[in-house]
C-alpha positions as YAML, in Angstrom:
chain: A
units: angstrom
residues:
- id: 1
  name: UNK
  ca: [122.71, 127.81, 137.71]
- id: 2
  name: UNK
  ca: [120.78, 125.54, 140.07]
- id: 3
  name: UNK
  ca: [117.58, 123.74, 139.14]
- id: 4
  name: UNK
  ca: [115.49, 126.14, 141.23]
- id: 5
  name: UNK
  ca: [117.16, 129.16, 139.61]
- id: 6
  name: UNK
  ca: [116.48, 127.73, 136.14]
- id: 7
  name: UNK
  ca: [112.81, 127.18, 136.98]
- id: 8
  name: UNK
  ca: [112.49, 130.73, 138.32]
- id: 9
  name: UNK
  ca: [114.14, 132.06, 135.15]
- id: 10
  name: UNK
  ca: [111.65, 130.21, 132.92]
- id: 11
  name: UNK
  ca: [108.68, 131.42, 134.96]
- id: 12
  name: UNK
  ca: [109.95, 135.01, 134.85]
- id: 13
  name: UNK
  ca: [110.29, 134.77, 131.05]
- id: 14
  name: UNK
  ca: [106.57, 134.00, 130.86]
- id: 15
  name: UNK
  ca: [105.44, 137.15, 132.64]
- id: 16
  name: UNK
  ca: [106.08, 139.65, 129.77]
- id: 17
  name: UNK
  ca: [104.11, 137.37, 127.43]
- id: 18
  name: UNK
  ca: [101.21, 137.26, 129.86]
- id: 19
  name: UNK
  ca: [101.28, 141.06, 130.04]
- id: 20
  name: UNK
  ca: [101.20, 141.34, 126.22]
- id: 21
  name: UNK
  ca: [98.27, 138.94, 126.07]
- id: 22
  name: UNK
  ca: [96.42, 140.97, 128.71]
- id: 23
  name: UNK
  ca: [96.93, 144.13, 126.66]
- id: 24
  name: UNK
  ca: [95.55, 142.33, 123.59]
- id: 25
  name: UNK
  ca: [92.56, 141.09, 125.59]
- id: 26
  name: UNK
  ca: [91.82, 144.63, 126.76]
- id: 27
  name: UNK
  ca: [92.04, 145.95, 123.19]
- id: 28
  name: UNK
  ca: [89.74, 143.24, 121.84]
- id: 29
  name: UNK
  ca: [87.17, 143.88, 124.58]
- id: 30
  name: UNK
  ca: [87.19, 147.56, 123.62]
- id: 31
  name: UNK
  ca: [86.65, 146.63, 119.97]
- id: 32
  name: UNK
  ca: [83.77, 144.33, 120.90]
- id: 33
  name: UNK
  ca: [82.10, 147.16, 122.81]
- id: 34
  name: UNK
  ca: [82.53, 149.59, 119.89]
- id: 35
  name: UNK
  ca: [81.29, 147.06, 117.33]
- id: 36
  name: UNK
  ca: [78.21, 146.31, 119.41]
- id: 37
  name: UNK
  ca: [77.41, 150.02, 119.58]
- id: 38
  name: UNK
  ca: [77.95, 150.28, 115.81]
- id: 39
  name: UNK
  ca: [75.60, 147.36, 115.16]
- id: 40
  name: UNK
  ca: [72.93, 148.83, 117.43]
- id: 41
  name: UNK
  ca: [73.26, 152.18, 115.63]
- id: 42
  name: UNK
  ca: [72.82, 150.44, 112.27]
- id: 43
  name: UNK
  ca: [69.62, 148.78, 113.49]
- id: 44
  name: UNK
  ca: [68.37, 152.12, 114.80]
- id: 45
  name: UNK
  ca: [68.98, 153.72, 111.40]
- id: 46
  name: UNK
  ca: [67.29, 150.84, 109.58]
- id: 47
  name: UNK
  ca: [64.14, 151.33, 111.64]
- id: 48
  name: UNK
  ca: [64.07, 155.02, 110.77]
- id: 49
  name: UNK
  ca: [64.99, 154.65, 107.10]
- id: 50
  name: UNK
  ca: [62.24, 155.25, 104.54]
- id: 51
  name: UNK
  ca: [64.12, 153.21, 101.94]
- id: 52
  name: UNK
  ca: [63.54, 149.46, 102.13]
- id: 53
  name: UNK
  ca: [66.81, 148.84, 100.27]
- id: 54
  name: UNK
  ca: [68.82, 150.94, 102.70]
- id: 55
  name: UNK
  ca: [67.11, 149.27, 105.66]
- id: 56
  name: UNK
  ca: [68.04, 145.81, 104.35]
- id: 57
  name: UNK
  ca: [71.66, 146.90, 103.85]
- id: 58
  name: UNK
  ca: [71.82, 148.21, 107.42]
- id: 59
  name: UNK
  ca: [70.31, 145.01, 108.83]
- id: 60
  name: UNK
  ca: [72.82, 142.93, 106.84]
- id: 61
  name: UNK
  ca: [75.59, 145.20, 108.11]
- id: 62
  name: UNK
  ca: [74.49, 144.51, 111.69]
- id: 63
  name: UNK
  ca: [74.52, 140.76, 110.98]
- id: 64
  name: UNK
  ca: [78.08, 141.02, 109.67]
- id: 65
  name: UNK
  ca: [79.11, 143.00, 112.73]
- id: 66
  name: UNK
  ca: [77.46, 140.46, 115.04]
- id: 67
  name: UNK
  ca: [79.33, 137.61, 113.34]
- id: 68
  name: UNK
  ca: [82.58, 139.53, 113.76]
- id: 69
  name: UNK
  ca: [81.83, 140.10, 117.45]
- id: 70
  name: UNK
  ca: [81.27, 136.37, 117.96]
- id: 71
  name: UNK
  ca: [84.58, 135.60, 116.22]
- id: 72
  name: UNK
  ca: [86.38, 138.05, 118.50]
- id: 73
  name: UNK
  ca: [84.74, 136.52, 121.57]
- id: 74
  name: UNK
  ca: [85.98, 133.10, 120.49]
- id: 75
  name: UNK
  ca: [89.51, 134.46, 120.18]
- id: 76
  name: UNK
  ca: [89.15, 136.14, 123.58]
- id: 77
  name: UNK
  ca: [88.39, 132.80, 125.22]
- id: 78
  name: UNK
  ca: [91.48, 131.27, 123.63]
- id: 79
  name: UNK
  ca: [93.62, 134.21, 124.76]
- id: 80
  name: UNK
  ca: [92.30, 133.94, 128.32]
- id: 81
  name: UNK
  ca: [93.34, 130.29, 128.46]
- id: 82
  name: UNK
  ca: [96.75, 131.16, 127.05]
- id: 83
  name: UNK
  ca: [97.21, 133.96, 129.57]
- id: 84
  name: UNK
  ca: [96.30, 131.57, 132.37]
- id: 85
  name: UNK
  ca: [99.06, 129.23, 131.22]
- id: 86
  name: UNK
  ca: [101.66, 132.01, 131.13]
- id: 87
  name: UNK
  ca: [100.50, 133.26, 134.55]
- id: 88
  name: UNK
  ca: [101.06, 129.90, 136.22]
- id: 89
  name: UNK
  ca: [103.75, 130.00, 138.92]
- id: 90
  name: UNK
  ca: [104.71, 126.40, 138.15]
- id: 91
  name: UNK
  ca: [106.25, 124.28, 135.40]
- id: 92
  name: UNK
  ca: [104.00, 121.42, 134.33]
- id: 93
  name: UNK
  ca: [105.47, 118.21, 132.92]
- id: 94
  name: UNK
  ca: [103.05, 115.86, 131.16]
- id: 95
  name: UNK
  ca: [103.85, 112.14, 131.18]
- id: 96
  name: UNK
  ca: [101.80, 110.08, 128.71]
- id: 97
  name: UNK
  ca: [102.03, 106.39, 127.87]
- id: 98
  name: UNK
  ca: [100.44, 102.97, 127.92]
- id: 99
  name: UNK
  ca: [99.94, 100.96, 131.07]
- id: 100
  name: UNK
  ca: [103.09, 99.38, 132.47]
- id: 101
  name: UNK
  ca: [105.53, 101.55, 130.51]
- id: 102
  name: UNK
  ca: [107.17, 103.23, 133.52]
- id: 103
  name: UNK
  ca: [105.26, 106.48, 133.97]
- id: 104
  name: UNK
  ca: [104.87, 106.06, 137.72]
- id: 105
  name: UNK
  ca: [108.48, 104.97, 138.24]
- id: 106
  name: UNK
  ca: [109.69, 107.94, 136.22]
- id: 107
  name: UNK
  ca: [107.67, 110.30, 138.40]
- id: 108
  name: UNK
  ca: [108.98, 108.58, 141.51]
- id: 109
  name: UNK
  ca: [112.54, 109.22, 140.36]
- id: 110
  name: UNK
  ca: [111.76, 112.79, 139.38]
- id: 111
  name: UNK
  ca: [109.89, 113.74, 142.54]
- id: 112
  name: UNK
  ca: [111.67, 111.64, 145.14]
- id: 113
  name: UNK
  ca: [108.35, 110.12, 146.21]
- id: 114
  name: UNK
  ca: [107.79, 106.41, 146.78]
- id: 115
  name: UNK
  ca: [105.18, 103.80, 145.90]
- id: 116
  name: UNK
  ca: [103.25, 104.98, 148.96]
- id: 117
  name: UNK
  ca: [102.47, 108.26, 147.17]
- id: 118
  name: UNK
  ca: [102.76, 107.16, 143.52]
- id: 119
  name: UNK
  ca: [101.77, 103.48, 143.15]
- id: 120
  name: UNK
  ca: [103.66, 101.73, 140.36]
- id: 121
  name: UNK
  ca: [102.66, 99.03, 137.89]
- id: 122
  name: UNK
  ca: [103.14, 96.08, 140.22]
- id: 123
  name: UNK
  ca: [99.99, 97.23, 142.04]
- id: 124
  name: UNK
  ca: [97.68, 97.34, 139.05]
- id: 125
  name: UNK
  ca: [96.82, 99.91, 136.38]
- id: 126
  name: UNK
  ca: [97.49, 102.83, 138.74]
- id: 127
  name: UNK
  ca: [97.45, 105.66, 136.20]
- id: 128
  name: UNK
  ca: [94.22, 104.61, 134.51]
- id: 129
  name: UNK
  ca: [92.93, 108.07, 135.34]
- id: 130
  name: UNK
  ca: [94.68, 111.42, 135.32]
- id: 131
  name: UNK
  ca: [96.89, 112.10, 138.32]
- id: 132
  name: UNK
  ca: [98.29, 115.51, 139.23]
- id: 133
  name: UNK
  ca: [101.34, 115.79, 141.48]
- id: 134
  name: UNK
  ca: [102.34, 119.15, 142.93]
- id: 135
  name: UNK
  ca: [105.62, 120.15, 144.53]
- id: 136
  name: UNK
  ca: [105.04, 122.09, 147.76]
- id: 137
  name: UNK
  ca: [108.07, 122.83, 149.89]
- id: 138
  name: UNK
  ca: [107.80, 122.34, 153.66]
- id: 139
  name: UNK
  ca: [104.45, 120.58, 153.31]
- id: 140
  name: UNK
  ca: [103.64, 117.08, 154.50]
- id: 141
  name: UNK
  ca: [102.82, 114.75, 151.61]
- id: 142
  name: UNK
  ca: [99.11, 114.06, 151.23]
- id: 143
  name: UNK
  ca: [96.69, 112.87, 148.57]
- id: 144
  name: UNK
  ca: [93.24, 113.87, 147.36]
- id: 145
  name: UNK
  ca: [90.92, 111.72, 145.25]
- id: 146
  name: UNK
  ca: [88.17, 113.33, 143.15]
- id: 147
  name: UNK
  ca: [85.34, 111.23, 141.75]
- id: 148
  name: UNK
  ca: [83.12, 111.98, 138.76]
- id: 149
  name: UNK
  ca: [79.56, 112.98, 139.39]
- id: 150
  name: UNK
  ca: [76.94, 111.46, 137.11]
- id: 151
  name: UNK
  ca: [76.73, 114.64, 135.02]
- id: 152
  name: UNK
  ca: [80.51, 115.15, 134.73]
- id: 153
  name: UNK
  ca: [81.03, 111.50, 133.73]
- id: 154
  name: UNK
  ca: [78.43, 111.79, 131.00]
- id: 155
  name: UNK
  ca: [79.60, 115.20, 129.76]
- id: 156
  name: UNK
  ca: [83.36, 114.64, 129.93]
- id: 157
  name: UNK
  ca: [83.75, 110.90, 129.25]
- id: 158
  name: UNK
  ca: [80.70, 109.44, 127.53]
- id: 159
  name: UNK
  ca: [79.26, 112.22, 125.36]
- id: 160
  name: UNK
  ca: [82.49, 112.95, 123.41]
- id: 161
  name: UNK
  ca: [82.21, 109.46, 121.87]
- id: 162
  name: UNK
  ca: [78.68, 110.17, 120.69]
- id: 163
  name: UNK
  ca: [79.77, 113.54, 119.29]
- id: 164
  name: UNK
  ca: [82.73, 111.97, 117.47]
- id: 165
  name: UNK
  ca: [80.35, 109.49, 115.85]
- id: 166
  name: UNK
  ca: [77.77, 112.11, 114.96]
- id: 167
  name: UNK
  ca: [75.12, 110.52, 117.20]
- id: 168
  name: UNK
  ca: [72.70, 113.06, 118.64]
- id: 169
  name: UNK
  ca: [70.74, 110.59, 120.79]
- id: 170
  name: UNK
  ca: [72.97, 110.82, 123.88]
- id: 171
  name: UNK
  ca: [72.19, 109.07, 127.18]
- id: 172
  name: UNK
  ca: [70.56, 111.34, 129.74]
- id: 173
  name: UNK
  ca: [71.61, 109.32, 132.80]
- id: 174
  name: UNK
  ca: [73.81, 106.39, 133.83]
- id: 175
  name: UNK
  ca: [70.91, 103.93, 133.79]
- id: 176
  name: UNK
  ca: [70.22, 104.76, 130.16]
- id: 177
  name: UNK
  ca: [73.91, 104.53, 129.29]
- id: 178
  name: UNK
  ca: [74.25, 101.16, 131.03]
- id: 179
  name: UNK
  ca: [71.13, 99.68, 129.45]
- id: 180
  name: UNK
  ca: [73.12, 98.38, 126.51]
- id: 181
  name: UNK
  ca: [71.01, 100.27, 123.96]
- id: 182
  name: UNK
  ca: [73.02, 101.16, 120.85]
- id: 183
  name: UNK
  ca: [71.71, 104.41, 119.29]
- id: 184
  name: UNK
  ca: [71.00, 104.79, 115.60]
- id: 185
  name: UNK
  ca: [73.90, 106.11, 113.50]
- id: 186
  name: UNK
  ca: [73.01, 108.57, 110.72]
- id: 187
  name: UNK
  ca: [73.16, 107.12, 107.20]
- id: 188
  name: UNK
  ca: [75.60, 109.85, 106.25]
- id: 189
  name: UNK
  ca: [78.08, 108.26, 108.64]
- id: 190
  name: UNK
  ca: [79.99, 105.96, 106.28]
- id: 191
  name: UNK
  ca: [81.90, 102.92, 107.51]
- id: 192
  name: UNK
  ca: [85.20, 104.61, 106.69]
- id: 193
  name: UNK
  ca: [84.31, 107.65, 108.77]
- id: 194
  name: UNK
  ca: [82.97, 105.39, 111.52]
- id: 195
  name: UNK
  ca: [86.28, 103.52, 111.68]
- id: 196
  name: UNK
  ca: [88.22, 106.79, 111.72]
- id: 197
  name: UNK
  ca: [85.99, 108.22, 114.45]
- id: 198
  name: UNK
  ca: [86.33, 105.10, 116.58]
- id: 199
  name: UNK
  ca: [90.12, 105.18, 116.29]
- id: 200
  name: UNK
  ca: [90.12, 108.87, 117.20]
- id: 201
  name: UNK
  ca: [87.88, 108.21, 120.20]
- id: 202
  name: UNK
  ca: [90.12, 105.38, 121.35]
- id: 203
  name: UNK
  ca: [93.18, 107.62, 121.06]
- id: 204
  name: UNK
  ca: [91.45, 110.36, 123.06]
- id: 205
  name: UNK
  ca: [90.35, 107.86, 125.69]
- id: 206
  name: UNK
  ca: [93.82, 106.30, 125.95]
- id: 207
  name: UNK
  ca: [95.51, 109.69, 126.29]
- id: 208
  name: UNK
  ca: [92.93, 110.84, 128.84]
- id: 209
  name: UNK
  ca: [93.25, 107.68, 130.92]
- id: 210
  name: UNK
  ca: [97.04, 107.48, 130.87]
- id: 211
  name: UNK
  ca: [98.02, 111.08, 131.48]
- id: 212
  name: UNK
  ca: [99.91, 112.10, 134.59]
- id: 213
  name: UNK
  ca: [100.81, 115.76, 135.19]
- id: 214
  name: UNK
  ca: [103.64, 116.71, 137.54]
...
């Protein structure tokens, strides 16, 4: 079996799983619709009920149903992401590591590309941001560079650190972030938790900055 045949075989094995997930998604959406109707009916009955006790029970029932609907919606979002992965017509290989450990050279060997397309360590910290390399047959090699906007940089890079540290006073713009102001940390944030959060944030940052997907 050739490499291409093996890849096609793996991709074809995904399709039945994607179909099963789609069937589950359809079933859960149906359940959400029915539960919402049930909750609305309970509220309608509570408004017509002459018994205060019965009305309270019906309102509480609607609250329980609403919580269940939200739980199902959360699972639906996870299933949609999973289905998207199984529907992909490609195999994705993630290469993660510290600077200068050979990620770029490995991808060069794997893809057949050169330092012109995948710069290696002798030209600086080239994979300091995420790079995505696609194989497209019969297509001239080209590159695209995407830059963060102010909002995406704050939301995707800066704010996760504040959230990990439990700090609600997040910067609203780059000027505020670059001012050097250190926000107040809640007293409930102990030094042990602070150290753990910082280490976690550093790990997330290092993984984010040194990830290359082929």
